[in-house]
Short mmCIF file of C-alpha atoms (C1' of nucleotides) in Angstrom, two decimals:
data_model
loop_
_atom_site.label_atom_id
_atom_site.label_comp_id
_atom_site.label_asym_id
_atom_site.label_seq_id
_atom_site.Cartn_x
_atom_site.Cartn_y
_atom_site.Cartn_z
CA MET A 1 92.26 119.66 101.11
CA SER A 2 95.59 120.73 102.35
CA THR A 3 97.97 119.80 99.62
CA SER A 4 97.26 120.06 95.96
CA PRO A 5 97.59 116.59 94.50
CA SER A 6 99.57 117.93 91.57
CA THR A 7 102.97 117.98 93.23
CA VAL A 8 103.03 115.00 95.49
CA PRO A 9 106.29 115.03 97.41
CA PRO A 10 107.40 111.50 96.72
CA GLY A 11 106.66 109.26 99.63
CA PRO A 12 104.51 106.44 100.85
CA ASP A 13 101.00 106.67 99.44
CA ALA A 14 99.21 107.83 102.59
CA ALA A 15 95.89 108.22 100.80
CA GLY A 16 96.09 104.71 99.41
CA ILE A 17 97.00 103.27 102.78
CA GLY A 18 94.06 105.10 104.28
CA ARG A 19 91.69 103.74 101.66
CA ARG A 20 92.90 100.19 102.21
CA LEU A 21 92.57 100.47 105.97
CA ARG A 22 89.05 101.80 105.72
CA ALA A 23 88.07 99.13 103.21
CA LEU A 24 89.45 96.38 105.44
CA ARG A 25 87.65 97.74 108.46
CA GLU A 26 84.31 98.12 106.69
CA GLU A 27 84.56 94.66 105.15
CA ARG A 28 84.61 93.35 108.68
CA GLY A 29 81.67 95.52 109.70
CA LEU A 30 83.65 97.16 112.49
CA SER A 31 83.27 100.76 113.62
CA LEU A 32 86.18 103.15 113.70
CA SER A 33 85.68 103.66 117.40
CA LEU A 34 85.80 99.95 118.11
CA VAL A 35 88.93 99.28 116.09
CA ALA A 36 90.69 102.24 117.67
CA ARG A 37 89.81 101.05 121.15
CA ARG A 38 90.91 97.47 120.47
CA ALA A 39 94.12 98.63 118.85
CA GLY A 40 94.85 100.85 121.83
CA ILE A 41 95.10 104.03 119.81
CA GLY A 42 93.04 107.21 119.73
CA LYS A 43 90.04 107.63 117.50
CA ALA A 44 91.60 110.83 116.22
CA THR A 45 94.64 108.87 115.12
CA LEU A 46 92.68 106.24 113.23
CA SER A 47 90.40 108.83 111.69
CA GLY A 48 93.32 110.83 110.39
CA LEU A 49 95.05 107.67 109.29
CA GLU A 50 92.11 106.49 107.20
CA SER A 51 91.69 109.92 105.65
CA GLY A 52 95.34 109.94 104.67
CA THR A 53 96.12 113.14 106.56
CA ARG A 54 98.70 111.58 108.85
CA ASN A 55 102.15 110.17 108.52
CA PRO A 56 101.84 107.26 110.93
CA THR A 57 104.62 105.62 112.87
CA LEU A 58 105.23 101.94 112.22
CA GLU A 59 103.98 101.10 115.68
CA THR A 60 100.65 102.83 115.11
CA LEU A 61 100.14 101.25 111.72
CA TRP A 62 101.05 97.86 113.11
CA ALA A 63 98.54 98.18 115.93
CA VAL A 64 95.76 98.76 113.40
CA THR A 65 96.72 96.10 110.89
CA ALA A 66 97.21 93.54 113.63
CA GLN A 67 93.73 94.30 114.87
CA LEU A 68 92.33 93.84 111.36
CA GLY A 69 94.21 90.56 111.06
CA VAL A 70 96.34 91.50 108.07
CA PRO A 71 100.10 91.88 107.74
CA LEU A 72 101.62 95.33 107.52
CA THR A 73 102.54 94.63 103.93
CA ALA A 74 98.89 94.27 103.00
CA VAL A 75 98.29 97.99 103.32
CA ILE A 76 101.57 99.36 102.04
CA THR A 77 101.91 97.28 98.88
CA GLY A 78 102.09 99.58 95.92
CA ALA A 79 104.74 101.59 97.73
CA GLY A 80 108.00 100.74 96.15
CA GLY A 81 108.59 98.29 93.36
CA GLY A 82 108.39 94.66 92.59
CA ALA A 83 109.58 93.08 89.38
CA THR A 84 107.09 94.29 86.80
CA VAL A 85 107.00 92.82 83.31
CA ARG A 86 105.51 95.07 80.67
CA GLY A 87 104.25 93.94 77.29
CA THR A 88 102.35 95.83 74.62
CA ALA A 89 99.23 95.76 76.76
CA VAL A 90 99.77 93.68 79.86
CA ALA A 91 101.71 94.89 82.90
CA ALA A 92 102.34 91.98 85.25
CA THR A 93 103.98 92.12 88.67
CA LEU A 94 105.41 88.90 90.03
CA LEU A 95 104.02 88.34 93.50
CA GLU A 96 105.41 84.95 94.31
CA VAL A 97 106.89 81.74 92.92
CA PHE A 98 105.78 78.36 94.25
CA THR A 99 107.90 75.31 93.58
CA GLU A 100 106.23 71.95 94.00
CA ALA A 101 107.23 68.38 93.25
CA GLY A 102 105.38 68.12 89.94
CA ALA A 103 105.32 71.72 88.80
CA SER A 104 106.28 75.27 89.58
CA TYR A 105 103.91 78.22 89.66
CA GLU A 106 104.31 81.93 89.12
CA LEU A 107 101.70 84.23 90.60
CA TYR A 108 101.28 87.65 88.98
CA ARG A 109 99.22 90.73 89.57
CA MET A 110 98.05 91.81 86.09
CA VAL A 111 96.73 95.06 84.64
CA VAL A 112 95.40 95.53 81.09
CA PRO A 113 94.57 99.13 80.06
CA PRO A 114 91.25 99.69 78.25
CA GLY A 115 91.15 99.00 74.54
CA THR A 116 94.45 97.16 74.35
CA THR A 117 95.42 93.71 73.15
CA GLN A 118 98.48 91.55 73.51
CA THR A 119 99.39 88.20 72.02
CA SER A 120 101.94 85.71 73.28
CA PRO A 121 103.63 82.84 71.47
CA ALA A 122 103.03 79.28 72.60
CA HIS A 123 104.69 78.13 75.80
CA HIS A 124 106.08 74.66 76.36
CA ALA A 125 103.72 71.74 76.32
CA GLY A 126 101.59 71.38 79.42
CA VAL A 127 101.84 74.98 80.60
CA THR A 128 98.50 76.33 81.81
CA GLU A 129 97.36 79.79 82.80
CA HIS A 130 94.71 80.69 85.36
CA VAL A 131 93.21 84.17 85.58
CA THR A 132 90.82 85.61 88.17
CA VAL A 133 89.46 89.02 87.23
CA PHE A 134 88.98 91.75 89.86
CA ALA A 135 87.75 94.61 87.71
CA GLY A 136 86.82 95.17 84.07
CA VAL A 137 86.17 92.49 81.48
CA LEU A 138 88.96 90.36 80.05
CA ARG A 139 89.06 88.25 76.92
CA ALA A 140 91.95 85.83 77.02
CA GLY A 141 93.04 82.38 75.99
CA PRO A 142 93.97 80.61 72.74
CA LEU A 143 93.65 82.94 69.78
CA ASP A 144 91.22 80.59 68.06
CA ALA A 145 89.05 79.96 71.14
CA PRO A 146 89.24 82.89 73.55
CA LEU A 147 87.36 82.99 76.84
CA VAL A 148 85.74 85.92 78.60
CA ALA A 149 85.70 86.79 82.30
CA ALA A 150 84.17 89.73 84.19
CA ALA A 151 84.91 90.88 87.73
CA GLY A 152 84.86 87.96 90.14
CA GLU A 153 85.14 85.32 87.43
CA HIS A 154 87.90 82.89 86.60
CA ILE A 155 89.15 81.37 83.37
CA SER A 156 92.00 79.05 82.51
CA TRP A 157 93.49 77.53 79.40
CA CYS A 158 96.39 75.57 78.02
CA SER A 159 99.00 78.03 76.81
CA ASP A 160 101.00 75.67 74.63
CA VAL A 161 99.41 77.44 71.67
CA PRO A 162 99.54 81.12 70.67
CA HIS A 163 97.28 83.03 73.03
CA GLY A 164 96.31 86.58 73.88
CA TYR A 165 94.89 89.03 76.37
CA ALA A 166 92.49 91.89 75.61
CA SER A 167 90.44 94.27 77.69
CA ILE A 168 86.81 94.67 76.72
CA GLY A 169 84.89 97.86 77.38
CA ALA A 170 85.98 101.16 78.84
CA ASP A 171 87.50 99.91 82.06
CA GLU A 172 91.01 98.81 82.84
CA VAL A 173 91.23 95.11 83.64
CA ARG A 174 92.79 94.03 86.94
CA ALA A 175 93.38 90.39 87.69
CA THR A 176 95.67 87.76 89.11
CA LEU A 177 97.49 85.49 86.69
CA LEU A 178 98.81 82.13 87.79
CA ILE A 179 101.06 80.28 85.36
CA ARG A 180 101.75 76.60 85.91
CA TYR A 181 104.91 75.04 84.50
CA PRO A 182 104.91 71.23 84.76
CA ARG A 183 108.24 69.64 85.64
CA GLY A 184 110.43 68.97 82.62
CA MET B 1 110.70 103.91 126.69
CA SER B 2 113.52 101.55 126.19
CA THR B 3 113.00 99.03 128.87
CA SER B 4 110.25 96.57 128.82
CA PRO B 5 112.74 93.81 129.03
CA SER B 6 110.84 90.70 129.87
CA THR B 7 107.72 91.01 127.78
CA VAL B 8 108.26 92.61 124.42
CA PRO B 9 105.17 94.71 123.76
CA PRO B 10 103.95 93.19 120.52
CA GLY B 11 104.77 95.44 117.63
CA PRO B 12 106.82 95.78 114.51
CA ASP B 13 110.26 94.29 115.00
CA ALA B 14 112.25 97.52 115.21
CA ALA B 15 115.49 95.70 115.88
CA GLY B 16 114.99 93.47 112.85
CA ILE B 17 114.18 96.40 110.63
CA GLY B 18 117.28 98.15 111.84
CA ARG B 19 119.44 95.11 111.11
CA ARG B 20 118.04 94.82 107.61
CA LEU B 21 118.58 98.50 106.89
CA ARG B 22 122.15 98.39 108.07
CA ALA B 23 122.83 95.23 106.08
CA LEU B 24 121.37 96.77 102.92
CA ARG B 25 123.42 99.90 103.38
CA GLU B 26 126.67 98.07 104.03
CA GLU B 27 126.11 95.71 101.12
CA ARG B 28 126.18 98.81 98.96
CA GLY B 29 129.28 100.16 100.63
CA LEU B 30 127.56 103.40 101.61
CA SER B 31 128.22 105.36 104.78
CA LEU B 32 125.48 106.22 107.20
CA SER B 33 126.18 109.90 106.73
CA LEU B 34 125.87 109.66 102.96
CA VAL B 35 122.61 107.74 102.99
CA ALA B 36 121.12 110.13 105.54
CA ARG B 37 122.10 113.13 103.45
CA ARG B 38 120.75 111.65 100.21
CA ALA B 39 117.53 110.58 101.90
CA GLY B 40 117.10 114.06 103.32
CA ILE B 41 116.96 112.92 106.93
CA GLY B 42 119.20 113.53 109.90
CA LYS B 43 122.12 111.28 110.73
CA ALA B 44 120.71 110.96 114.23
CA THR B 45 117.50 109.60 112.76
CA LEU B 46 119.18 106.99 110.61
CA SER B 47 121.54 106.01 113.40
CA GLY B 48 118.69 105.45 115.80
CA LEU B 49 116.73 103.67 113.11
CA GLU B 50 119.49 101.19 112.38
CA SER B 51 120.04 100.52 116.05
CA GLY B 52 116.35 99.82 116.51
CA THR B 53 115.88 102.48 119.16
CA ARG B 54 113.31 104.48 117.20
CA ASN B 55 109.78 104.00 116.05
CA PRO B 56 110.01 105.55 112.61
CA THR B 57 107.23 107.19 110.67
CA LEU B 58 106.37 105.67 107.32
CA GLU B 59 107.73 108.73 105.56
CA THR B 60 111.12 108.41 107.22
CA LEU B 61 111.35 104.71 106.53
CA TRP B 62 110.30 105.26 102.93
CA ALA B 63 112.98 107.90 102.41
CA VAL B 64 115.64 105.43 103.48
CA THR B 65 114.41 102.39 101.58
CA ALA B 66 113.90 104.47 98.45
CA GLN B 67 117.48 105.62 98.71
CA LEU B 68 118.64 102.03 99.08
CA GLY B 69 116.55 101.04 96.07
CA VAL B 70 114.34 98.51 97.80
CA PRO B 71 110.59 98.50 98.41
CA LEU B 72 109.32 99.31 101.88
CA THR B 73 108.16 95.73 102.22
CA ALA B 74 111.73 94.50 101.90
CA VAL B 75 112.58 95.67 105.39
CA ILE B 76 109.34 94.94 107.19
CA THR B 77 108.49 91.50 105.85
CA GLY B 78 108.95 88.96 108.54
CA ALA B 79 108.60 91.80 111.00
CA GLY B 80 106.03 91.21 113.67
CA GLY B 81 104.83 88.25 111.72
CA GLY B 82 103.56 87.50 108.28
CA ALA B 83 99.97 87.02 109.28
CA THR B 84 99.23 83.34 109.10
CA VAL B 85 95.74 82.23 109.99
CA ARG B 86 95.56 78.75 111.39
CA GLY B 87 92.40 76.71 111.64
CA THR B 88 91.90 73.11 112.59
CA ALA B 89 93.29 72.02 109.24
CA VAL B 90 94.00 75.00 107.04
CA ALA B 91 97.02 77.28 107.46
CA ALA B 92 96.59 80.35 105.29
CA THR B 93 99.09 83.16 104.80
CA LEU B 94 97.80 86.44 103.46
CA LEU B 95 99.91 87.47 100.48
CA GLU B 96 98.14 90.57 99.37
CA VAL B 97 94.94 92.59 99.50
CA PHE B 98 93.46 94.13 96.35
CA THR B 99 90.92 96.90 96.73
CA GLU B 100 88.79 97.62 93.69
CA ALA B 101 85.76 99.78 93.01
CA GLY B 102 83.19 97.03 93.32
CA ALA B 103 84.88 94.56 95.59
CA SER B 104 88.01 93.78 97.51
CA TYR B 105 90.07 90.61 97.34
CA GLU B 106 92.31 88.77 99.75
CA LEU B 107 94.90 86.44 98.29
CA TYR B 108 96.17 83.62 100.50
CA ARG B 109 98.72 80.88 100.25
CA MET B 110 97.03 77.81 101.72
CA VAL B 111 98.28 74.51 103.10
CA VAL B 112 96.10 71.58 104.21
CA PRO B 113 97.90 68.65 105.88
CA PRO B 114 96.98 65.14 104.71
CA GLY B 115 93.88 63.59 106.21
CA THR B 116 92.52 66.76 107.76
CA THR B 117 89.24 68.60 107.40
CA GLN B 118 88.03 72.05 108.34
CA THR B 119 84.63 73.69 108.14
CA SER B 120 83.88 77.41 108.10
CA PRO B 121 80.64 79.22 108.87
CA ALA B 122 78.87 81.19 106.15
CA HIS B 123 80.35 84.52 105.12
CA HIS B 124 78.31 87.55 104.15
CA ALA B 125 76.10 87.32 101.08
CA GLY B 126 77.95 87.53 97.78
CA VAL B 127 81.34 86.42 99.07
CA THR B 128 83.04 83.94 96.75
CA GLU B 129 86.18 81.84 97.10
CA HIS B 130 88.54 80.74 94.36
CA VAL B 131 91.12 78.03 94.84
CA THR B 132 93.89 76.88 92.55
CA VAL B 133 95.62 73.72 93.68
CA PHE B 134 99.39 73.29 93.31
CA ALA B 135 99.89 69.92 94.93
CA GLY B 136 97.73 67.19 96.41
CA VAL B 137 93.99 66.80 95.97
CA LEU B 138 91.56 69.15 97.67
CA ARG B 139 87.87 68.75 98.34
CA ALA B 140 86.29 72.09 99.16
CA GLY B 141 83.14 74.14 98.82
CA PRO B 142 79.63 74.09 100.31
CA LEU B 143 79.22 71.24 102.75
CA ASP B 144 76.28 69.84 100.77
CA ALA B 145 77.93 70.16 97.36
CA PRO B 146 81.70 69.96 97.67
CA LEU B 147 84.02 70.20 94.68
CA VAL B 148 87.31 68.42 94.02
CA ALA B 149 90.51 69.77 92.50
CA ALA B 150 93.86 68.11 91.84
CA ALA B 151 97.19 69.81 91.11
CA GLY B 152 96.80 72.44 88.40
CA GLU B 153 93.03 72.63 88.73
CA HIS B 154 90.80 75.41 89.92
CA ILE B 155 87.48 75.48 91.76
CA SER B 156 85.29 78.27 93.11
CA TRP B 157 82.07 78.59 95.05
CA CYS B 158 79.78 81.00 96.85
CA SER B 159 80.79 81.00 100.50
CA ASP B 160 77.65 82.53 101.93
CA VAL B 161 76.78 79.07 103.20
CA PRO B 162 78.73 76.81 105.56
CA HIS B 163 81.65 75.36 103.66
CA GLY B 164 84.71 73.26 104.23
CA TYR B 165 88.17 72.20 103.13
CA ALA B 166 89.60 68.70 103.19
CA SER B 167 92.70 67.06 101.83
CA ILE B 168 92.25 63.78 99.96
CA GLY B 169 94.93 61.14 99.77
CA ALA B 170 98.33 60.95 101.37
CA ASP B 171 99.75 64.25 100.20
CA GLU B 172 99.57 67.67 101.77
CA VAL B 173 97.51 70.10 99.72
CA ARG B 174 99.09 73.37 98.61
CA ALA B 175 97.02 76.01 96.91
CA THR B 176 96.20 79.67 96.51
CA LEU B 177 92.94 80.92 97.95
CA LEU B 178 91.37 84.11 96.67
CA ILE B 179 88.40 85.48 98.62
CA ARG B 180 86.20 88.11 96.99
CA TYR B 181 84.19 90.49 99.17
CA PRO B 182 81.69 92.55 97.14
CA ARG B 183 81.27 96.16 98.23
CA GLY B 184 78.41 96.78 100.64
"C1'" DC C 1 153.59 115.59 114.35
"C1'" DC C 2 149.42 118.32 113.37
"C1'" DC C 3 145.70 119.09 110.58
"C1'" DG C 4 141.45 118.45 107.86
"C1'" DG C 5 137.86 115.31 106.54
"C1'" DC C 6 134.70 111.87 107.32
"C1'" DC C 7 132.99 108.28 110.19
"C1'" DG C 8 128.97 106.98 113.61
"C1'" DT C 9 126.98 108.39 118.15
"C1'" DT C 10 124.96 111.56 121.50
"C1'" DC C 11 122.82 115.85 122.98
"C1'" DC C 12 119.17 119.18 122.39
"C1'" DG C 13 115.61 122.41 120.64
"C1'" DT C 14 111.83 122.11 117.23
"C1'" DT C 15 108.24 119.84 114.83
"C1'" DT C 16 104.57 116.74 114.74
"C1'" DA C 17 102.08 112.43 115.61
"C1'" DC C 18 99.89 110.95 119.53
"C1'" DG C 19 95.46 110.05 122.65
"C1'" DG C 20 91.72 112.27 125.53
"C1'" DA C 21 87.89 115.17 125.44
"C1'" DA C 22 84.39 117.81 123.26
"C1'" DC C 23 81.43 118.13 119.28
"C1'" DG C 24 77.39 117.51 115.96
"C1'" DA C 25 75.03 113.84 113.59
"C1'" DT C 26 72.52 109.63 113.58
"C1'" DG C 27 69.84 105.62 115.43
"C1'" DT C 28 67.12 103.23 119.07
"C1'" DC C 29 64.01 102.73 122.63
"C1'" DA C 30 60.64 104.12 126.29
"C1'" DT D 1 59.04 113.32 121.75
"C1'" DG D 2 63.14 113.38 124.81
"C1'" DA D 3 67.01 110.57 126.87
"C1'" DC D 4 70.66 108.03 125.59
"C1'" DA D 5 74.22 105.43 123.06
"C1'" DT D 6 77.40 105.34 119.42
"C1'" DC D 7 79.00 106.96 115.25
"C1'" DG D 8 83.17 109.74 112.92
"C1'" DT D 9 85.44 114.35 113.07
"C1'" DT D 10 87.85 118.24 115.21
"C1'" DC D 11 90.36 120.59 118.87
"C1'" DC D 12 94.32 120.68 121.83
"C1'" DG D 13 98.03 119.62 125.32
"C1'" DT D 14 101.65 116.24 125.58
"C1'" DA D 15 105.02 112.88 124.36
"C1'" DA D 16 108.22 111.56 121.05
"C1'" DA D 17 110.36 111.47 116.38
"C1'" DC D 18 112.66 114.71 113.85
"C1'" DG D 19 117.13 117.40 111.97
"C1'" DG D 20 121.14 120.27 113.30
"C1'" DA D 21 125.16 120.67 115.91
"C1'" DA D 22 128.71 119.01 118.81
"C1'" DC D 23 131.48 115.07 120.16
"C1'" DG D 24 135.29 111.47 120.13
"C1'" DG D 25 137.56 108.18 117.00
"C1'" DC D 26 139.94 106.98 112.87
"C1'" DC D 27 142.62 107.85 108.56
"C1'" DG D 28 145.69 110.01 104.97
"C1'" DG D 29 148.49 114.07 103.63
"C1'" DG D 30 151.43 117.77 104.49
#
DNA sequence: CCCGGCCGTTCCGTTTACGGAACGATGTCA
DNA sequence: TGACATCGTTCCGTAAACGGAACGGCCGGG
């Protein structure tokens, strides 16, 4: 369309925001017209917003996300940085830390490029890892007894032994990784 | 315009965003003029932004936060509400939305007070839910075949049938809830 | 003292994101 | 088959967010 994607003037990812908005709307089975009307904005505005051809004001974006029942941050994540840990294969972004009476938890967003493998030394006793795969196929777990999960599946293991992560097939693996550290 | 004094028209908390921007700038010992110049925006814009009297576009806000070295989400979190969905028993806060080729995912932080129960109607076909429990004991899943998970455990089920969530025992249940919506 | 520089705010003309209306496409029913 | 509703996109006048310039206030140096 208008701008060649080669030289993107750095800025918020309007196209990505548009894609997320459209996905959220369609998940809910709502029409563009209906959402625009409920949000009190013009159809033209929402149309241009979803196609990524506008640079919305906060107020406009808020009206839409509120109508879809998601926080503003749900559509603009990916813009800006969080703490990202990079290994030989795995890139993990810390989303949140939960501290409970008996244990603490770290929740990561994880990406494993196709055809790559990474191994990790044993953690402390009792540490467990829980992975839910979004896309691709992941083999992970103890090196001597790995598990496999495809999109939509979940695996977990005790990581107090050497363990690893590997993508299987041609697709990048995307997943959440939850690590549980028992108190002590 | 400015005045709508009694009832604040629901929207992003412009005043709060302005306060956070100004705080971030002053923490760094930078002048308004300097930040505006570096961000490539007018001083008038930044001034109005910090005082909460403007409704910035995403691009403008991004230019400023990028210059301050923080993600966009750093200034808008808590603005207009982190969307928390409350049911009869479950309080769920949406942490993030992941959109993939074949499906999209919503990741929630979930709390179930002791001794409470909630049921949910069936979702669309193919929707699955994945729960990892941090604290307490949770019984959840299809009403006719519920599953049980204690701290550190994970359960998942197909939620295209009526399903429910209930805390067991005296402790509040804390968990993450990941809902998968297949495309189509 | 006066001057030059920088501060943050206000004024103002320009740019652009906004919503309403018109449009072609598609689906449903008599 | 035509009448009608609703879909999402495009056109266009208007409202408002934008950047530049001017303003008063505050310092430090000559």
